Coordinates of C-alpha atoms in Angstrom, one line a residue:
M156 CA 0.0 0.0 0.0
D157 CA 1.4 3.4 -0.9
K158 CA -1.8 5.6 -1.3
I159 CA -5.1 5.9 0.5
D160 CA -8.2 7.9 -0.4
T161 CA -8.7 10.3 2.5
K162 CA -11.7 12.0 0.9
T163 CA -14.0 9.0 1.2
I164 CA -13.2 7.8 4.7
S165 CA -13.0 9.6 8.1
V166 CA -9.8 10.4 9.9
T167 CA -10.8 7.8 12.5
D168 CA -11.0 5.1 9.8
V169 CA -7.7 6.2 8.3
T170 CA -6.0 6.0 11.6
E171 CA -7.5 2.6 12.4
Q172 CA -6.6 1.3 8.9
I173 CA -2.9 2.3 9.4
L174 CA -2.8 0.5 12.8
A175 CA -4.5 -2.6 11.5
E176 CA -2.2 -2.8 8.5
A177 CA 0.8 -2.3 10.8
A178 CA -0.3 -5.2 13.0
S179 CA -1.0 -7.5 10.0
R180 CA 2.4 -6.9 8.6
R181 CA 4.1 -7.7 12.0
A182 CA 5.4 -4.1 12.4
S183 CA 7.1 -3.3 15.7
D184 CA 6.8 0.5 15.1
V185 CA 4.8 3.0 13.1
F186 CA 6.4 6.3 12.1
I187 CA 4.0 9.2 11.1
E188 CA 6.2 12.0 9.8
P189 CA 5.3 15.4 8.2
L190 CA 7.4 16.3 5.2
E191 CA 7.5 19.5 3.1
K192 CA 4.6 18.5 0.8
E193 CA 3.1 15.2 2.2
L194 CA 2.7 13.0 5.2
Q195 CA 4.9 10.0 5.3
V196 CA 4.0 6.7 7.1
R197 CA 6.7 4.1 7.6
L198 CA 6.8 0.7 9.3
R199 CA 9.6 -1.0 11.1
I200 CA 9.4 -4.7 10.3
D201 CA 12.0 -7.1 11.5
G202 CA 14.2 -4.2 12.6
T203 CA 14.2 -2.5 9.1
L204 CA 12.2 0.6 8.1
H205 CA 9.9 0.3 5.1
Q206 CA 7.9 3.0 3.2
F207 CA 4.2 2.2 3.9
L208 CA 2.1 5.0 2.4
T209 CA 1.9 8.8 1.8
L210 CA -1.0 11.0 2.7
P211 CA -2.0 14.6 2.0
L212 CA -0.3 17.0 4.4
D213 CA -3.6 18.6 5.4
I214 CA -4.6 15.4 7.2
H215 CA -1.5 15.4 9.4
S216 CA -2.9 17.4 12.4
K217 CA -6.2 15.5 12.3
I218 CA -4.4 12.1 12.6
V219 CA -2.1 13.4 15.4
T220 CA -5.2 14.7 17.3
R221 CA -7.0 11.4 16.9
I222 CA -3.9 9.5 18.3
K223 CA -3.7 12.0 21.2
V224 CA -7.3 11.5 22.0
I225 CA -7.2 7.7 22.1
G226 CA -3.9 7.9 24.1
N227 CA -5.3 10.4 26.5
L228 CA -2.8 13.1 25.7
D229 CA -3.1 16.9 25.6
I230 CA -4.5 17.8 22.2
A231 CA -3.8 21.5 22.8
E232 CA -0.1 21.0 23.4
H233 CA 2.1 21.2 20.3
R234 CA 5.3 22.5 21.7
L235 CA 6.4 19.8 24.1
A236 CA 7.0 16.1 23.6
Q237 CA 4.3 13.8 25.0
D238 CA 4.2 10.0 25.8
G239 CA 1.2 7.8 26.3
S240 CA -0.4 4.5 25.5
F241 CA -3.6 2.7 24.6
K242 CA -4.9 -0.8 23.9
M243 CA -6.7 -2.0 20.8
K244 CA -8.1 -5.3 19.6
I245 CA -7.1 -6.0 16.0
A246 CA -8.2 -9.3 14.3
E247 CA -8.9 -10.9 17.7
R248 CA -5.5 -9.9 18.9
A249 CA -5.0 -7.6 22.0
I250 CA -2.3 -5.1 21.1
D251 CA -0.7 -2.5 23.3
F252 CA 0.4 0.7 21.6
R253 CA 3.0 3.1 23.1
I254 CA 2.8 6.6 21.8
S255 CA 5.7 9.1 21.5
V256 CA 4.8 12.6 20.1
M257 CA 7.7 15.0 19.3
P258 CA 7.6 18.5 17.8
T259 CA 9.8 18.9 14.7
R260 CA 10.4 21.8 12.4
L261 CA 7.6 20.6 10.1
G262 CA 5.1 19.6 12.8
E263 CA 4.5 16.9 15.3
K264 CA 6.1 13.5 14.5
V265 CA 4.4 10.4 16.0
V266 CA 6.0 7.1 16.7
L267 CA 3.9 4.2 17.8
R268 CA 5.4 1.0 19.3
L269 CA 3.3 -2.1 18.9
L270 CA 3.4 -4.7 21.7
D271 CA 1.6 -7.8 20.6
R272 CA 0.8 -10.0 23.6
Q273 CA 0.6 -13.1 21.4
N274 CA 4.3 -12.6 20.5
L275 CA 5.5 -12.5 24.1
I276 CA 7.5 -15.6 24.8
L277 CA 7.8 -16.4 28.5
D278 CA 9.9 -19.6 28.1
I279 CA 13.7 -19.2 28.0
E280 CA 13.9 -22.4 26.0
K281 CA 11.7 -20.8 23.2
L282 CA 13.6 -17.5 22.8
G283 CA 15.8 -19.0 20.1
L284 CA 19.0 -18.7 22.2
D285 CA 21.9 -21.2 21.9
T286 CA 22.0 -24.0 24.5
G287 CA 25.1 -22.6 26.2
S288 CA 23.4 -19.2 26.9
V289 CA 20.2 -20.9 28.1
G290 CA 22.3 -23.1 30.4
L291 CA 24.2 -20.1 31.9
L292 CA 21.0 -18.2 32.4
R293 CA 19.3 -21.1 34.2
E294 CA 22.4 -21.8 36.3
N295 CA 22.7 -18.2 37.6
L296 CA 19.0 -17.6 38.1
K297 CA 19.0 -20.4 40.6
K298 CA 21.4 -18.5 42.8
P299 CA 19.8 -16.8 45.9
H300 CA 21.6 -13.4 45.4
G301 CA 23.7 -11.6 42.9
M302 CA 23.1 -9.7 39.7
V303 CA 22.3 -10.8 36.1
V304 CA 22.6 -8.2 33.5
V305 CA 21.1 -8.3 29.9
C306 CA 22.5 -5.7 27.6
G307 CA 22.1 -4.7 23.9
P308 CA 20.8 -1.9 21.7
T309 CA 17.3 -0.5 21.8
G310 CA 14.7 -3.0 20.5
C311 CA 16.8 -6.1 20.8
G312 CA 14.4 -7.9 23.1
K313 CA 16.2 -7.4 26.4
T314 CA 12.9 -6.9 28.3
S315 CA 11.3 -10.0 26.8
T316 CA 14.4 -12.0 27.9
L317 CA 14.2 -10.6 31.4
Y318 CA 10.5 -11.4 31.6
A319 CA 11.2 -15.0 30.5
C320 CA 13.9 -15.2 33.2
L321 CA 11.4 -14.0 35.8
K322 CA 8.7 -16.4 34.8
S323 CA 11.2 -19.3 34.9
I324 CA 11.9 -18.7 38.7
D325 CA 8.5 -17.3 39.7
S326 CA 6.8 -19.3 42.5
I327 CA 4.5 -18.7 45.4
D328 CA 7.3 -18.6 47.9
K329 CA 9.2 -15.7 46.2
N330 CA 8.4 -12.0 46.5
I331 CA 9.2 -10.5 43.0
V332 CA 9.0 -6.8 42.4
T333 CA 9.9 -4.9 39.2
V334 CA 10.5 -1.2 38.4
E335 CA 10.1 -0.4 34.7
D336 CA 9.8 2.6 32.4
P337 CA 7.3 1.8 31.0
I338 CA 5.7 -1.5 32.0
E339 CA 5.7 -3.3 28.6
Y340 CA 3.6 -6.3 29.6
Q341 CA 1.6 -7.1 32.7
L342 CA 2.9 -10.3 34.3
Y343 CA 0.4 -12.3 36.4
G344 CA 1.4 -12.7 40.1
I345 CA 4.3 -10.2 39.9
N346 CA 4.4 -6.8 41.4
Q347 CA 5.2 -4.2 38.7
V348 CA 5.9 -0.6 39.4
A349 CA 6.0 2.1 36.6
V350 CA 8.4 5.0 36.8
N351 CA 6.8 8.4 36.9
E352 CA 9.4 11.2 36.7
A353 CA 6.8 13.9 36.9
Y354 CA 6.0 12.9 40.5
G355 CA 9.6 12.1 41.5
L356 CA 9.1 8.4 41.1
N357 CA 12.4 7.5 39.3
F358 CA 14.3 4.2 39.3
A359 CA 16.4 5.1 42.4
S360 CA 13.5 6.3 44.6
V361 CA 11.4 3.2 43.6
L362 CA 14.3 0.9 44.4
R363 CA 14.8 2.4 47.8
S364 CA 11.1 1.6 48.5
I365 CA 11.2 -1.8 47.0
I366 CA 14.1 -2.9 49.2
R367 CA 11.9 -2.1 52.3
Q368 CA 9.3 -4.5 50.8
D369 CA 11.4 -7.5 51.6
P370 CA 11.8 -8.8 48.0
N371 CA 13.6 -12.0 47.0
I372 CA 13.9 -10.9 43.3
I373 CA 14.1 -7.4 41.9
L374 CA 13.9 -6.6 38.2
I375 CA 15.2 -3.1 37.1
G376 CA 14.0 -2.2 33.6
E377 CA 17.2 -0.3 32.9
I378 CA 20.3 1.0 34.8
R379 CA 20.6 4.6 33.6
D380 CA 22.6 6.4 36.2
T381 CA 25.1 6.0 39.0
E382 CA 22.6 6.1 41.8
T383 CA 20.5 3.3 40.3
A384 CA 23.6 1.2 39.7
E385 CA 24.8 1.6 43.2
I386 CA 21.4 0.7 44.8
A387 CA 21.1 -2.3 42.5
I388 CA 24.5 -3.6 43.3
R389 CA 24.0 -3.0 47.1
A390 CA 20.7 -5.0 46.8
A391 CA 22.6 -7.9 45.0
L392 CA 25.2 -7.9 47.8
T393 CA 22.6 -8.0 50.6
G394 CA 20.7 -11.1 49.7
H395 CA 18.6 -10.2 46.7
L396 CA 18.7 -11.6 43.1
V397 CA 18.7 -8.6 40.8
L398 CA 17.9 -8.7 37.1
S399 CA 18.5 -5.6 35.0
S400 CA 19.4 -4.3 31.5
L401 CA 22.1 -1.9 30.2
H402 CA 22.4 -0.1 26.8
T403 CA 25.7 -1.5 25.8
T404 CA 26.5 -3.7 22.7
T405 CA 28.9 -6.2 24.3
S406 CA 28.9 -8.2 27.5
T407 CA 32.4 -7.0 28.4
G408 CA 31.4 -3.4 27.5
S409 CA 28.8 -3.6 30.3
I410 CA 31.5 -4.0 32.9
I411 CA 33.3 -0.9 31.6
R412 CA 30.0 1.0 31.5
L413 CA 29.3 0.3 35.2
I414 CA 32.9 1.4 36.1
N415 CA 32.4 4.6 34.0
M416 CA 29.2 5.3 36.0
G417 CA 31.4 5.5 39.1
V418 CA 30.8 2.0 40.5
E419 CA 33.9 0.6 42.2
P420 CA 35.3 -2.4 40.3
F421 CA 35.4 -4.6 43.5
L422 CA 31.7 -4.1 43.9
I423 CA 31.1 -5.2 40.4
S424 CA 33.2 -8.4 40.8
S425 CA 31.5 -9.1 44.1
S426 CA 27.9 -8.8 42.9
V427 CA 27.6 -9.5 39.2
L428 CA 27.0 -13.1 38.3
L429 CA 26.4 -13.0 34.5
V430 CA 26.3 -10.4 31.7
A431 CA 24.5 -11.4 28.6
S432 CA 24.7 -9.4 25.4
Q433 CA 21.7 -9.8 23.1
A434 CA 20.9 -8.9 19.5
L435 CA 18.0 -9.8 17.1
L436 CA 19.2 -11.4 13.9
R437 CA 16.9 -11.5 10.8
L438 CA 16.2 -14.9 9.3
L439 CA 16.1 -15.5 5.6
C440 CA 12.7 -15.9 4.0
P441 CA 12.3 -19.7 3.4
E442 CA 10.3 -19.0 0.2
C443 CA 12.9 -17.1 -1.7
K444 CA 16.4 -17.4 -0.2
E445 CA 19.1 -18.2 -2.8
S446 CA 22.1 -20.4 -2.4
Y447 CA 25.6 -19.7 -3.7
P448 CA 29.0 -21.4 -3.2
M449 CA 30.5 -21.0 0.2
P450 CA 33.3 -18.2 -0.2
A451 CA 36.8 -19.1 1.1
A452 CA 36.7 -16.0 3.4
I453 CA 33.7 -17.4 5.2
V454 CA 35.2 -20.8 5.4
S455 CA 38.2 -19.2 7.1
Q456 CA 36.0 -17.4 9.6
L457 CA 34.1 -20.6 10.4
E458 CA 37.4 -22.5 11.0
Q459 CA 38.5 -19.7 13.4
A460 CA 35.2 -20.1 15.2
G461 CA 36.0 -23.8 15.8
Y462 CA 34.2 -25.5 12.9
K463 CA 36.0 -28.4 11.2
R464 CA 36.1 -28.3 7.4
D465 CA 34.1 -31.5 7.1
N466 CA 31.2 -29.8 9.0
I467 CA 31.2 -26.6 6.8
P468 CA 28.5 -26.8 4.1
S469 CA 29.4 -26.2 0.5
V470 CA 26.7 -23.5 0.0
V471 CA 25.6 -20.4 1.9
Y472 CA 22.4 -18.4 1.4
K473 CA 21.5 -14.8 0.6
P474 CA 18.2 -12.8 0.5
K475 CA 16.2 -12.3 -2.7
G476 CA 12.8 -10.9 -1.9
C477 CA 9.2 -12.1 -2.7
A478 CA 5.6 -11.4 -1.9
N479 CA 5.8 -13.5 1.3
C480 CA 8.5 -11.2 2.8
N481 CA 7.4 -7.9 1.2
Q482 CA 10.5 -8.1 -1.0
A483 CA 12.7 -7.8 2.1
G484 CA 14.4 -11.2 1.7
Y485 CA 14.0 -11.8 5.4
W486 CA 11.1 -13.2 7.5
K487 CA 11.0 -12.8 11.3
R488 CA 14.0 -12.6 13.7
T489 CA 15.6 -14.6 16.4
A490 CA 17.7 -13.7 19.4
V491 CA 21.4 -14.4 19.6
M492 CA 23.4 -13.9 22.7
E493 CA 26.9 -13.9 24.1
S494 CA 27.2 -14.7 27.8
L495 CA 30.0 -13.6 30.1
A496 CA 30.1 -15.6 33.4
L497 CA 32.3 -13.9 36.0
S498 CA 34.9 -16.5 36.7
A499 CA 37.7 -15.9 39.3
S500 CA 40.1 -14.8 36.6
I501 CA 37.6 -12.3 35.1
K502 CA 36.9 -10.9 38.6
E503 CA 40.6 -10.5 39.1
L504 CA 40.9 -8.5 35.9
I505 CA 37.9 -6.3 36.9
D506 CA 39.4 -5.6 40.3
R507 CA 42.6 -4.3 38.8
N508 CA 40.6 -2.2 36.3
A509 CA 41.7 -4.0 33.2
S510 CA 40.6 -2.8 29.8
E511 CA 37.6 -4.3 27.9
K512 CA 40.0 -5.9 25.4
E513 CA 41.8 -7.8 28.2
I514 CA 38.6 -9.0 29.8
R515 CA 37.2 -10.1 26.4
T516 CA 40.4 -11.9 25.5
Q517 CA 40.3 -13.8 28.8
A518 CA 36.6 -14.6 28.4
K519 CA 37.3 -16.1 24.9
K520 CA 40.1 -18.2 26.3
E521 CA 37.7 -19.6 28.9
G522 CA 35.2 -20.6 26.2
M523 CA 32.9 -17.6 25.8
R524 CA 31.0 -17.8 22.5
T525 CA 30.6 -14.3 21.0
L526 CA 27.6 -12.9 19.2
R527 CA 29.4 -13.6 15.9
D528 CA 30.2 -17.3 16.9
N529 CA 26.5 -17.9 17.7
S530 CA 25.4 -16.1 14.6
L531 CA 27.7 -18.2 12.4
E532 CA 25.9 -21.3 13.7
L533 CA 22.7 -19.9 12.1
L534 CA 24.6 -19.3 8.8
V535 CA 25.8 -22.9 8.7
K536 CA 22.2 -24.1 9.2
G537 CA 21.2 -21.9 6.2
L538 CA 18.9 -19.7 8.3
T539 CA 20.6 -16.3 7.8
S540 CA 23.1 -14.5 5.6
M541 CA 26.6 -13.3 6.1
E542 CA 25.5 -9.7 5.4
E543 CA 23.0 -9.9 8.3
I544 CA 25.7 -11.3 10.6
A545 CA 28.1 -8.5 9.6
R546 CA 25.3 -6.0 10.3
I547 CA 24.7 -7.0 13.9
T548 CA 28.2 -8.1 14.9
A549 CA 30.3 -5.3 13.3
S550 CA 31.9 -4.5 16.6
D551 CA 32.9 -8.1 17.3

């Protein structure tokens, strides 16, 4: 779809049609952006932005107002950014929408995040992770206290992984409390608290209150500042199991990020159990993927990753594009992870403030499989392309 007749249907119907199409195409985000002469609507599908349709510019303010109304935002405010949410049932699916409205030079830009409850996976075994990462997660989640950190870029599925971790250890004899901004999904039987900066309810203040609630397990949606990091680590050192996320791209980078926040290295080595770096990797469309001879350069990379030549296939696959995948060449995504367990030698390196390179080199010596190692396994199975692996593991 690239055009829509706005003269024959109402703004309400136009808005609902955009949201319904976004849901049917498995979009994670909708971008409604005013341009010089038209209104552009784009969809993010499997992590990539696609042009969806263009609309007359004169309908822009009406669509923005309609979205503000259903999201309970201030329709008279056009100078400040606003955030909100609403729920909608589309094709018998309950979908949560998060709204972000931001003023730009050409008018208000709206981004809608779609959270489909049917797509929420609360089983660690079904996240698509390699068996080594699943094993390390389960092993460390059984421990009575300490800290498990999941890191990665925005939109890589960190929250979904943390939710799956929580559900794997949830039981009637555990008091579990979360602090999130915002609460993405409501989890049955778990106490979830939403951050509200306007009322002084930030991560640090909520955490101080949570600790007085005698929790066994605490989930912190994101560690953003020194105060939150220090409270989280103090909780991990005083008998609580703490799960949290960080916006870093590598597992070893998370250690350096905490140090740069001002956390003492010895506190990190004493409290952190596991750091898992996650990314979402696109899978090739099974209807149109094309094979070609395995290049020698890729054979060399696979051998460096530990593959024997006899186990390396003779062909590799690349995207093509068809009607099934909207010409993208990819269909859906899966999570890949690298897991850094803090062994005695890794803790010693942290205590003496070693560089990320030193920590990473030691972790590899001890058998840590990197994001690229686990992504190459999907290449060997014919599920993804070398271009996609290079895109998400460029820093590896």
